[in-house]
CSV table of C-alpha atoms and ligand atoms in Angstrom, one decimal:
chain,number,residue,atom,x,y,z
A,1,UNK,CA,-13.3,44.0,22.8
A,2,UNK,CA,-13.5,40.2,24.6
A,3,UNK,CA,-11.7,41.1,27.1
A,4,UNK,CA,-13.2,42.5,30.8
A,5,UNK,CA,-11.6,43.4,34.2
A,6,UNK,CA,-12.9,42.3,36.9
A,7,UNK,CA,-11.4,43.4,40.5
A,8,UNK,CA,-8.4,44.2,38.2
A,9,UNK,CA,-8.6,40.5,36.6
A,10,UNK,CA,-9.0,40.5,33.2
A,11,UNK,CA,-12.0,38.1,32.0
A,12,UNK,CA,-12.8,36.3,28.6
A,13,UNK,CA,-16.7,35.6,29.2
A,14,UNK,CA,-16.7,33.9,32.7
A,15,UNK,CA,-13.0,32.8,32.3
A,16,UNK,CA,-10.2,34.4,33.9
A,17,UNK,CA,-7.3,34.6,32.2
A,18,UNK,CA,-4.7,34.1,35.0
A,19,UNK,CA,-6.4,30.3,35.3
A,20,UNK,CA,-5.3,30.5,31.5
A,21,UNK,CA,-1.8,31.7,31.4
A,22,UNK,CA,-0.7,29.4,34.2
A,23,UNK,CA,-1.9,26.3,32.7
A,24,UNK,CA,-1.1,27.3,29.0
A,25,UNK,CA,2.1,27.9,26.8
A,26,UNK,CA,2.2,31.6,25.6
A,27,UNK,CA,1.6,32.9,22.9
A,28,UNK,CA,-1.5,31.2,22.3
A,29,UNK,CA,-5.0,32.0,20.8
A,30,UNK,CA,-8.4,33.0,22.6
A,31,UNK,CA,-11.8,33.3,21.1
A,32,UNK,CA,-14.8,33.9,22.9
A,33,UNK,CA,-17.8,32.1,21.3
A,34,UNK,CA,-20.5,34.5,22.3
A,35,UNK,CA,-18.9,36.7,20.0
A,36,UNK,CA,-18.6,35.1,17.1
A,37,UNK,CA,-22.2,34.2,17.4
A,38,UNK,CA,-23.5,37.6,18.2
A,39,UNK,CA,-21.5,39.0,15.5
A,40,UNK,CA,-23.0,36.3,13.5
A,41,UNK,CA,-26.7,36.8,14.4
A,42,UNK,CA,-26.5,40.6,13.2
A,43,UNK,CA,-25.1,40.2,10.0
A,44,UNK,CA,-27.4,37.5,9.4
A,45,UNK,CA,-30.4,39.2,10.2
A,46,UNK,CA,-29.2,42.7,8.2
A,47,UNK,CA,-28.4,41.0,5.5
A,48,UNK,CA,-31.7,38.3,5.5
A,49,UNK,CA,-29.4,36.2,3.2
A,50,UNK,CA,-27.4,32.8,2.9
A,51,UNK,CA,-23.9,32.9,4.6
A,52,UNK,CA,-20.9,30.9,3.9
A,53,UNK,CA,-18.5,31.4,6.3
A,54,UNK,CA,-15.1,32.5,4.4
A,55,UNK,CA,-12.6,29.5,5.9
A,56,UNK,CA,-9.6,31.2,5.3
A,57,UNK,CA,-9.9,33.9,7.6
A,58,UNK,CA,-10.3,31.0,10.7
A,59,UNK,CA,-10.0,27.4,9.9
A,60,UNK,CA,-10.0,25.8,13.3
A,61,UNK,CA,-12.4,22.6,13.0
A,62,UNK,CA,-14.2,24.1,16.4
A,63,UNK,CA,-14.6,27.3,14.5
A,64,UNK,CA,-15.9,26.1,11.7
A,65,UNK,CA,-18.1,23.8,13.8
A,66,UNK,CA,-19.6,26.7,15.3
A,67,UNK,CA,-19.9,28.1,11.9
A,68,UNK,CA,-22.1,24.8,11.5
A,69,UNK,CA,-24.4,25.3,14.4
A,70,UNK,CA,-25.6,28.5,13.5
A,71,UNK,CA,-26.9,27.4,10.3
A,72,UNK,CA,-23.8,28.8,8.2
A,73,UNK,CA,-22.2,27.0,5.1
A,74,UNK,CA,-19.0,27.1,3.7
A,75,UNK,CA,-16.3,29.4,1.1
A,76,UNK,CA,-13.7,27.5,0.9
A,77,UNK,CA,-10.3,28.2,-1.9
A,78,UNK,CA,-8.5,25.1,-1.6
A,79,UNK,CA,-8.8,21.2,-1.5
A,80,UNK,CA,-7.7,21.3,2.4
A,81,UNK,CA,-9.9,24.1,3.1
A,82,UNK,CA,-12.8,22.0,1.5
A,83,UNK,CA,-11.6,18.7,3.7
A,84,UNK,CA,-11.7,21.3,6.9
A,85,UNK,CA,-15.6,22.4,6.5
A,86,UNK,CA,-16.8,18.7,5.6
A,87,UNK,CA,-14.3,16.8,8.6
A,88,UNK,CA,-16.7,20.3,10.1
A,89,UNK,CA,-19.8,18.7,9.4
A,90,UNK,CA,-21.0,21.3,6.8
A,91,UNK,CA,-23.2,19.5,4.2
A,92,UNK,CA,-21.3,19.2,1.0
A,93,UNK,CA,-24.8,20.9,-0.2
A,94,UNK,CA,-23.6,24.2,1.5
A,95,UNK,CA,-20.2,24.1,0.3
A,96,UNK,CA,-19.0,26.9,-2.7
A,97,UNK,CA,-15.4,25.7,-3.8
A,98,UNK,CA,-13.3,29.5,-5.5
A,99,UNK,CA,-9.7,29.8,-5.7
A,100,UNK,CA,-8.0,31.3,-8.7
A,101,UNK,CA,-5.3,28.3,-9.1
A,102,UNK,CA,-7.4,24.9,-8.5
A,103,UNK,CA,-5.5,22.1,-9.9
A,104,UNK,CA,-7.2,18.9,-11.4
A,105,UNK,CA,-6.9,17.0,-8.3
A,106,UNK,CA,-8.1,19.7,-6.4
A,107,UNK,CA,-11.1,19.8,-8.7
A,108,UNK,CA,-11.9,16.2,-9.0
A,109,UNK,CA,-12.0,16.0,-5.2
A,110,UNK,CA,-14.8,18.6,-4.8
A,111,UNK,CA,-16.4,16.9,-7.9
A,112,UNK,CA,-16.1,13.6,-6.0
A,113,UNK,CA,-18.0,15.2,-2.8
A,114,UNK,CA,-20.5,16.5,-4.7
A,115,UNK,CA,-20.9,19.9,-3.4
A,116,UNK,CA,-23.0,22.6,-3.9
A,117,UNK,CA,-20.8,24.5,-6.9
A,118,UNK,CA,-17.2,25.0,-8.3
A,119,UNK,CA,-16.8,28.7,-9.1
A,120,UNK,CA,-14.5,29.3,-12.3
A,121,UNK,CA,-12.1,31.8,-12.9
A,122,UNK,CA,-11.2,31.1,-16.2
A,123,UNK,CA,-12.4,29.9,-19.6
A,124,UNK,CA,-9.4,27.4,-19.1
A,125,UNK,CA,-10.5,26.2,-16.4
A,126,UNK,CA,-14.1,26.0,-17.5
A,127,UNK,CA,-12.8,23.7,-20.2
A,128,UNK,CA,-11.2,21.5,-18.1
A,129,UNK,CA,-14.1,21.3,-15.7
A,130,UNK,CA,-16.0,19.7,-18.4
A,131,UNK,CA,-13.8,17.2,-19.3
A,132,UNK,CA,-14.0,16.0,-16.2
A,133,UNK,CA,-17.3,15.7,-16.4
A,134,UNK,CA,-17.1,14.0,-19.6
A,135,UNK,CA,-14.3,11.1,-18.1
A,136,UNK,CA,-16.9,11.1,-14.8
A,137,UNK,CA,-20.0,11.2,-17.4
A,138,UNK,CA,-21.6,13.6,-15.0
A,139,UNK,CA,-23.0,17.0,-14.8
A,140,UNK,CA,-20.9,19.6,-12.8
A,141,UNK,CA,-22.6,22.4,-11.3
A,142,UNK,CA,-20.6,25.5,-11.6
A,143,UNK,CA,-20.7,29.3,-10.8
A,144,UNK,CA,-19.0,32.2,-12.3
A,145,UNK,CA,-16.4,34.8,-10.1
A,146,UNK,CA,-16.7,38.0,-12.2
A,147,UNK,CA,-14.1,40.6,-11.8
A,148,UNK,CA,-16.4,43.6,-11.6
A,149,UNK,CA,-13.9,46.2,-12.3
A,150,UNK,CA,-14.6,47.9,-9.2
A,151,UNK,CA,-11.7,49.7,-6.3
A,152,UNK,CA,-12.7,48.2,-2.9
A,153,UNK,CA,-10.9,51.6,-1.5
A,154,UNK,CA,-9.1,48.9,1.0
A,155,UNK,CA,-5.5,47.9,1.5
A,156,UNK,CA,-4.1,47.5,-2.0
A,157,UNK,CA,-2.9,44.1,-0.5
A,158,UNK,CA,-6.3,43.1,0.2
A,159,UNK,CA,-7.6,44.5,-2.6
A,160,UNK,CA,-9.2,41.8,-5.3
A,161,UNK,CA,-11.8,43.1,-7.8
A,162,UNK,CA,-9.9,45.5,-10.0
A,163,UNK,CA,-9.4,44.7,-14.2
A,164,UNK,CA,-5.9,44.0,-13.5
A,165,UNK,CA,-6.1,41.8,-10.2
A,166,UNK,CA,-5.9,38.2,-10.7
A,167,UNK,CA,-9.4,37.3,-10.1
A,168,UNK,CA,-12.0,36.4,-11.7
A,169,UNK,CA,-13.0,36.6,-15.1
A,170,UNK,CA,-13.2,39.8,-16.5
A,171,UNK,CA,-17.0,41.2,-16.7
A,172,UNK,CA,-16.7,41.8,-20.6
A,173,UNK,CA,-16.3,38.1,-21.3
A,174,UNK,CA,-19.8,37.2,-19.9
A,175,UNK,CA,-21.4,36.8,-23.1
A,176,UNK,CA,-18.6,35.1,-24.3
A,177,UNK,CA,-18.8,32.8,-21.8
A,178,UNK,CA,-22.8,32.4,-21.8
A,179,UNK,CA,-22.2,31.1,-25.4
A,180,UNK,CA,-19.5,28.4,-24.5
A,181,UNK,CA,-21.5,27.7,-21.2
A,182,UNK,CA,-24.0,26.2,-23.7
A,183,UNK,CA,-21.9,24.8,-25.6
A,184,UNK,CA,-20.8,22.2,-22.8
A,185,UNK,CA,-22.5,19.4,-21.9
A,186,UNK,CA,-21.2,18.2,-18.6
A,187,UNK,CA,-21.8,21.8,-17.1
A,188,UNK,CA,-24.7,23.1,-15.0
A,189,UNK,CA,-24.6,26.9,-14.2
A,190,UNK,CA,-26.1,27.8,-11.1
A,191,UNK,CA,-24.6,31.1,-10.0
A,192,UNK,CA,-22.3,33.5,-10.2
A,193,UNK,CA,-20.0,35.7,-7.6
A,194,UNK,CA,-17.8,37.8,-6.8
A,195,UNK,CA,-15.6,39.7,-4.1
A,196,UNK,CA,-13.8,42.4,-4.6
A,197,UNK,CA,-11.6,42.7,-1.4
A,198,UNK,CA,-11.8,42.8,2.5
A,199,UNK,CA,-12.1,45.5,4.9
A,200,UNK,CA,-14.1,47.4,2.9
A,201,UNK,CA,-16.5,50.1,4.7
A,202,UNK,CA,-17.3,52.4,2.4
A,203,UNK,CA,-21.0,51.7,1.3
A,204,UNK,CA,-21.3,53.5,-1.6
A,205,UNK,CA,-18.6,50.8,-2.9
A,206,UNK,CA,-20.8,47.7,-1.8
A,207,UNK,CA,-23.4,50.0,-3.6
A,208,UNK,CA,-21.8,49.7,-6.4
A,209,UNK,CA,-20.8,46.0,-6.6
A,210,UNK,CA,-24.6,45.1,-6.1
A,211,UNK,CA,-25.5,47.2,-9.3
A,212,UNK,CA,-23.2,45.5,-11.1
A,213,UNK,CA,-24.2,42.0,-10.5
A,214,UNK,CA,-27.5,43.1,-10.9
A,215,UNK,CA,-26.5,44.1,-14.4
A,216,UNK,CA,-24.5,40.6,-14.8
A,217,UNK,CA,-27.7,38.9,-13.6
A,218,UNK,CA,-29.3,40.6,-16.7
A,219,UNK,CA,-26.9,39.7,-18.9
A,220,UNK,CA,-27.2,36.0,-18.4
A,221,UNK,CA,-30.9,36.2,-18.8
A,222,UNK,CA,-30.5,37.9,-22.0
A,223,UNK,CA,-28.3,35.1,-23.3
A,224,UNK,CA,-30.7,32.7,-22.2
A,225,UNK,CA,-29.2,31.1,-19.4
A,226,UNK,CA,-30.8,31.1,-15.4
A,227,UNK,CA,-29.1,31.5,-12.3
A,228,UNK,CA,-30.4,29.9,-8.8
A,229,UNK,CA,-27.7,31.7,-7.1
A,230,UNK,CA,-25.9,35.0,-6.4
A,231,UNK,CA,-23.2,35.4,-4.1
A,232,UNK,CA,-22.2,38.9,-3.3
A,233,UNK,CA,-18.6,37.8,-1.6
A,234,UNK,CA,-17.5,39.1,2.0
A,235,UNK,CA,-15.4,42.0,3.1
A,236,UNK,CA,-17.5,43.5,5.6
A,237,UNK,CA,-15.0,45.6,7.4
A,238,UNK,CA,-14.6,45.3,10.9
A,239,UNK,CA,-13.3,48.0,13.7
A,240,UNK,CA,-9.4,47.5,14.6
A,241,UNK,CA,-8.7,51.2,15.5
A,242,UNK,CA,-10.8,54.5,15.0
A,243,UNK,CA,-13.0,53.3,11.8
A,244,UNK,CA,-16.5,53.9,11.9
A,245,UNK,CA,-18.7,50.6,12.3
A,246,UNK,CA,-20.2,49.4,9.2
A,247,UNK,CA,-23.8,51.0,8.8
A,248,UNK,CA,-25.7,47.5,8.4
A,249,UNK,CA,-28.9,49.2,8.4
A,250,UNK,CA,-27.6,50.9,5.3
A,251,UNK,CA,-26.6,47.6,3.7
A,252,UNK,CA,-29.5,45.8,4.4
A,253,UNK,CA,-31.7,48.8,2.7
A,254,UNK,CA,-29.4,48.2,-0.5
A,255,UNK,CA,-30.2,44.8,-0.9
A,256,UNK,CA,-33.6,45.0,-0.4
A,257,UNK,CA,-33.9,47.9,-2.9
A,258,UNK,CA,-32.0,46.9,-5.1
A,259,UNK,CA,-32.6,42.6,-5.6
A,260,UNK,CA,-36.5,42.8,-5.1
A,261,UNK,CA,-38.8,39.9,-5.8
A,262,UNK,CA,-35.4,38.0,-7.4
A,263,UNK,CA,-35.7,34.6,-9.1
A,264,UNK,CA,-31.9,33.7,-7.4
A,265,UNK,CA,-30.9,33.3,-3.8
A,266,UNK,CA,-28.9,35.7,-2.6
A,267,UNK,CA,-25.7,34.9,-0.8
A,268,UNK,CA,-22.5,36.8,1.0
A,269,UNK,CA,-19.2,34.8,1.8
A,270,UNK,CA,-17.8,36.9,5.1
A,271,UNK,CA,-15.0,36.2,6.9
A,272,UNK,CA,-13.5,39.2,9.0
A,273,UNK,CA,-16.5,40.0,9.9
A,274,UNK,CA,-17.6,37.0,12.0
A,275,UNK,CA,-14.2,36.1,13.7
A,276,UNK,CA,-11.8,39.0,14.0
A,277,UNK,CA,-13.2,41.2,17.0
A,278,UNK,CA,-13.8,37.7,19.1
A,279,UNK,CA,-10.6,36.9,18.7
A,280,UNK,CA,-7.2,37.6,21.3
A,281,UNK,CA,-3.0,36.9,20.9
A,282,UNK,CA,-2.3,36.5,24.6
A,283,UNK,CA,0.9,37.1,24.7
A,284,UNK,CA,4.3,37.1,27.1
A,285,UNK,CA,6.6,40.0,27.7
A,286,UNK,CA,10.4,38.1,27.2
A,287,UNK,CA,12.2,41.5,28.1
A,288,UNK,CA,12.0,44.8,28.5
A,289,UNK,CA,14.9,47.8,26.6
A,290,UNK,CA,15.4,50.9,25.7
A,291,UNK,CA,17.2,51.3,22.7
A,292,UNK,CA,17.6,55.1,21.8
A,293,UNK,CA,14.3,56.7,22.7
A,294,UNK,CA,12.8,53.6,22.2
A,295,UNK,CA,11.0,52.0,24.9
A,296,UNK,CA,10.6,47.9,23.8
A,297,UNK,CA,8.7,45.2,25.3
A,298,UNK,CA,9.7,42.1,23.7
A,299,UNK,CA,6.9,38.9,23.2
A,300,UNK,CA,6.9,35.6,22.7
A,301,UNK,CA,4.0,36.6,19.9
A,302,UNK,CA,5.6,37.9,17.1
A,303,UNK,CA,5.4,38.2,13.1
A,304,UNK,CA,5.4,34.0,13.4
A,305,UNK,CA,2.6,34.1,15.8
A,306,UNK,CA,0.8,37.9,13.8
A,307,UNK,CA,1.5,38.4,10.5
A,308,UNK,CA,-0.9,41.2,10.0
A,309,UNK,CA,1.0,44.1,11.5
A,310,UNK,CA,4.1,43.5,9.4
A,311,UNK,CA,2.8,42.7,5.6
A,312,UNK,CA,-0.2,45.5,5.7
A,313,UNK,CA,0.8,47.4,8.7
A,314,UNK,CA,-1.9,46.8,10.1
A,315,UNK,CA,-3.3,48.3,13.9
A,316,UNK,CA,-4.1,46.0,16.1
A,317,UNK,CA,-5.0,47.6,19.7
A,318,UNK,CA,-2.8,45.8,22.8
A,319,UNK,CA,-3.5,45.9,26.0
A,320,UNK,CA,-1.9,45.3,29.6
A,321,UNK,CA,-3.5,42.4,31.5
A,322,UNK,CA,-1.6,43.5,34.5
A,323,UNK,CA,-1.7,47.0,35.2
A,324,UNK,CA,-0.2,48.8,38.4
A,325,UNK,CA,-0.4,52.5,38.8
A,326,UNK,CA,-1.9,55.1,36.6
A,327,UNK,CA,1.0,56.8,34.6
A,328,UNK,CA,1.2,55.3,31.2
A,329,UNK,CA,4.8,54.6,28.9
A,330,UNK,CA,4.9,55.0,25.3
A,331,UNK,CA,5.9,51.3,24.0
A,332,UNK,CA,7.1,49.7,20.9
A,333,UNK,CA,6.0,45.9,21.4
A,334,UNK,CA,8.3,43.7,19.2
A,335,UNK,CA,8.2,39.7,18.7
A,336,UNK,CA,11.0,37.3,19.0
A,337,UNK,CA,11.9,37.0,15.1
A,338,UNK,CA,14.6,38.5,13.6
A,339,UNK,CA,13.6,40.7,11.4
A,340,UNK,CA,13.6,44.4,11.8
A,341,UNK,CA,9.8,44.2,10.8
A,342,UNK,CA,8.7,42.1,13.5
A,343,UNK,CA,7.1,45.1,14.9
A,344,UNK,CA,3.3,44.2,16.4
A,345,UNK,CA,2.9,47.7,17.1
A,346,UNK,CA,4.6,50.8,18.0
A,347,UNK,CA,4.3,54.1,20.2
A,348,UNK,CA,0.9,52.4,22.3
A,349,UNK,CA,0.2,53.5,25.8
A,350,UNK,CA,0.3,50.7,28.6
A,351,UNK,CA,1.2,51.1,32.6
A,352,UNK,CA,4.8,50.0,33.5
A,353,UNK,CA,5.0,46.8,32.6
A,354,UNK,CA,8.0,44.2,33.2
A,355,UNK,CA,9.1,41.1,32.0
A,356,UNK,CA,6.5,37.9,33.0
A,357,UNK,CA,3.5,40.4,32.4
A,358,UNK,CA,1.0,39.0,29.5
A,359,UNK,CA,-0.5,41.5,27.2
A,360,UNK,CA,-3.6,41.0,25.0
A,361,UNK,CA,-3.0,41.8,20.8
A,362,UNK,CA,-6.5,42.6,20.2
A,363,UNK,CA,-9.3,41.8,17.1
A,364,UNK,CA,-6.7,39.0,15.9
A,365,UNK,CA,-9.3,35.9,15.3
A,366,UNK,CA,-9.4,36.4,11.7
A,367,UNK,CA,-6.3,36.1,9.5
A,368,UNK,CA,-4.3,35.3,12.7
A,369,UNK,CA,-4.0,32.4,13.4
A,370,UNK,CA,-4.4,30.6,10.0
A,371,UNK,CA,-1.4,33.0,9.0
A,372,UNK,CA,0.9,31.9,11.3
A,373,UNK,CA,4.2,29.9,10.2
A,374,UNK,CA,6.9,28.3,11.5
A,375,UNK,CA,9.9,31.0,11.1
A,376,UNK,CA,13.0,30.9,13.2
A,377,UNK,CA,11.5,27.2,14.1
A,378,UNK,CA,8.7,28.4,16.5
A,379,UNK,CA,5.8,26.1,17.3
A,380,UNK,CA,2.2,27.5,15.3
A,381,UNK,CA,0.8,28.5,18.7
A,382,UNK,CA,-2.0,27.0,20.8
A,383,UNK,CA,-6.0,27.7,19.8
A,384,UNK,CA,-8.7,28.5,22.7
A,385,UNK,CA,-12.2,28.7,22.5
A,386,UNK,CA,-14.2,30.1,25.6
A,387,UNK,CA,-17.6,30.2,26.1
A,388,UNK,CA,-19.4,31.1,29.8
A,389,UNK,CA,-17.6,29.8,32.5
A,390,UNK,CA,-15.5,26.9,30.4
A,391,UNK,CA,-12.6,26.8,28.1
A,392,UNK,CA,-11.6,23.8,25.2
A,393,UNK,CA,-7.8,23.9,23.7
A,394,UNK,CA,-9.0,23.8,20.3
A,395,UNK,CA,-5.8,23.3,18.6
A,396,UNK,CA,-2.4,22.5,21.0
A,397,UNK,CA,0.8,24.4,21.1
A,398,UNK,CA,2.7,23.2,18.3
A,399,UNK,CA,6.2,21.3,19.8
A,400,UNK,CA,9.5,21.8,17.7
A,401,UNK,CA,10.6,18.3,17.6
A,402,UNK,CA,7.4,18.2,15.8
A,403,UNK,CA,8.5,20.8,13.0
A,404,UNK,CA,11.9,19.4,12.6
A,405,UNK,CA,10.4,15.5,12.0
A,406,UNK,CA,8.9,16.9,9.3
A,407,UNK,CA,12.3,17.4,7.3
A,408,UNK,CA,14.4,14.4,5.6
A,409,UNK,CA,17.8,14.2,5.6
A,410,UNK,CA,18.7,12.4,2.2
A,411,UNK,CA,21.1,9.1,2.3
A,412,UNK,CA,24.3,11.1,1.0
A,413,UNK,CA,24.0,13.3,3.5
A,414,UNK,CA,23.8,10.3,6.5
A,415,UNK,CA,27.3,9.4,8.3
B,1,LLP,N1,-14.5,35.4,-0.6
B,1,LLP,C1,-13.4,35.4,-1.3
B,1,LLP,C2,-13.4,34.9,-2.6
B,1,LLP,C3,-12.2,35.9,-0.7
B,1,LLP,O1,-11.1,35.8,-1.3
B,1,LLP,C4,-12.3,36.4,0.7
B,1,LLP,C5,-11.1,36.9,1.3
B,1,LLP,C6,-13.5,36.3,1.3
B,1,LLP,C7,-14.6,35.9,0.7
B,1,LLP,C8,-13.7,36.8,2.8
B,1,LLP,O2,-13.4,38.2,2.9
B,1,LLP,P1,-13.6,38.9,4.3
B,1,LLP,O3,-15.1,38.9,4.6
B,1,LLP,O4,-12.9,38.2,5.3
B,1,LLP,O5,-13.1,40.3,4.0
B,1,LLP,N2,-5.1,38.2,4.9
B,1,LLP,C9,-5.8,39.4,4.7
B,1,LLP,C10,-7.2,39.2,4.1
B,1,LLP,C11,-7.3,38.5,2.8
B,1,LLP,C12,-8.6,38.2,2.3
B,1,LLP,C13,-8.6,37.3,1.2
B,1,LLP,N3,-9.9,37.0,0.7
B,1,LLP,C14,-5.8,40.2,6.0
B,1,LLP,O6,-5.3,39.7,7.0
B,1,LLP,O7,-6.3,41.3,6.0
């Protein structure tokens, strides 16, 4: 948790939070920088690998800049994420470009910056990889995404390394694919991946996916090709509510016991893991009603600002920044939206609190704010970064004439 009291003020590092909400449009987002590096620093020195920060889960340009200074490169699944971590400063060199839908623009553009590999999902897109290469008469380094067949035992929604998920390319066809591999002229292999879903915390699964490359690391030798590289994907899980840290001692064992004295680099592509616990919604209570038995407190934050609660269900802790007496009131918080599932979490114990108070939504820096949307024509909210005494706006509150200079009203429709 980011967030301290002090003397009953809550704190973010040395920043307090009332010089915050007085100065800055709510809902906005706060992320406290000695927390993403801590967080970084131990999985870093458990795993004693490569990491490649996972963009999706925070895309900010400060974030990924911090991503930058601490030595991390880049996972990125889309021609704008790829744009966000170079504009970042990340050397092309340390960029790995997945996605299961690239398009040939997409592709030509990561060819064109010359970054470290392209990872295929297909044997379609394989094929059209190379003919790229053939029009640019160059040599395109590629890696593989395997679909391991394995059950993350997550959220089926976050779920991605199962036979029938969409990703990757199905462990059977490696040979397959060795042989037309080296059939291709324009490609390179370098490595191969995979990541079969987020939030995962049983071990005995990661356990399992490390065999299993292992095995596909085998495979390729056998049909004699090499690897340089092999990246074990992300979804370290993270604590939201009453799961049990992930045992990185544990981990760390597994990787050393089971990749000894490799020929590759090893690699992991986390997300969560890095951003989500330094992250904060700070949040405005609009209202306060009762409907039924139902005590509400209604936000300016809602499913536009969070996402998370309403398309996984998905706990995220709040808390009262202001809190007068001891007695605590079981309260549904709900946003703005309408939409019977904007619901950022329900039956959660907080003093009395009235309209004007600001709550915290807690763990929110990954998949928060890069999820938000414009629904019922609300501004993406602002972005702040903290660290010691001083705070940056990292990205501003987005203003509404903004959103609706955006649309095009065609020359029929004109008086
Ligand atoms: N690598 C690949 C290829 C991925 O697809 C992902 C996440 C990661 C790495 C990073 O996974 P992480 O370390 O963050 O678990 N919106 C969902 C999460 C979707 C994750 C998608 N892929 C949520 O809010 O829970």
């Amino acid at each position: 948790m980011i967030i301290s009291f002090k003397n009953d003020k809550p704190f973010v590092e040395g920043v307090c939070l009332d010089e915050l909400t007085t100065a800055i449009e709510t809902p906005f987002y706060l992320y406290s920088q000695k927390s993403i590096t801590d967080a970084f620093k131990k999985l870093k020195d458990s795993l004693n690998a490569k990491i490649f920060f996972s963009v999706k889960a925070n895309s900010n340009q400060a974030i990924i800049s911090l991503m930058r200074s601490l030595g991390a490169g880049a996972d990125v699944v889309s021609a704008g994420e790829l744009e966000r971590a170079l504009r970042a400063g990340i050397s092309p060199d340390k960029i790995i470009f997945e996605g299961v839908g690239k398009s040939l623009n997409d592709i030509e553009y990561a060819v064109h910056n010359n970054i470290r590999q392209i990872n295929i999902e297909s044997m379609e897109e394989l094929n059209m990889i190379n003919a790229i290469g053939q029009t640019l008469n160059k040599k395109i380094i590629i890696g593989i995404r395997l679909n391991p067949d394995i059950d993350s035992q997550t959220h089926c929604k976050i779920s991605t390394g199962r036979r029938t998920d969409k990703f990757g390319i199905a462990f059977d066809l490696l040979p397959d694919l060795c042989s037309e591999i080296k059939k291709l002229e324009q490609i390179k292999l370098n490595g191969i991946s995979c990541h079969i879903g987020s939030q995962i915390h049983n071990i005995k699964v990661f356990e399992r996916v490390f065999d299993k490359m292992k095995k596909a690391t085998e495979i390729i030798k056998e049909n004699d090709l090499s690897i340089n590289h092999l990246d074990l994907g992300g979804g370290f899980g993270v604590v939201y509510d009453d799961e049990k840290e992930l045992n990185l001692k544990e981990l760390s064992f597994l990787i050393s016991s089971i990749f000894k004295n490799t020929a590759y680099d090893i690699s992991f592509e986390p997300g969560r893991y890095l951003v989500a616990n330094a992250g904060v919604v700070i949040t405005k209570i609009l209202t306060t009603k009762r409907n039924e038995s139902v005590n509400y407190l209604i936000t300016d934050a809602g499913m536009q600002t969070l996402l998370r609660p309403a398309i996984y269900n998905a706990f995220h802790n709040i808390i009262a920044l202001t809190n007068i007496g001891s007695d605590k009131i079981e309260y549904t918080v709900a946003g703005p939206i309408c939409e019977s599932s904007d619901i950022l979490a329900k039956k959660i114990l907080l003093s009395q609190q009235q309209a004007g108070n600001y709550l915290a939504i807690c763990d929110t820096g990954a998949y928060g704010a890069v999820m938000s949307s414009n629904y019922n024509t609300k501004g993406l909210p602002a972005e702040i970064l903290v660290s010691n005494d001083s705070f940056s706006i990292i990205r501003n509150h987005e203003k509404v004439s903004n959103i609706i200079a955006r649309d095009i009203i065609p020359v029929w429709l004109k008086d």
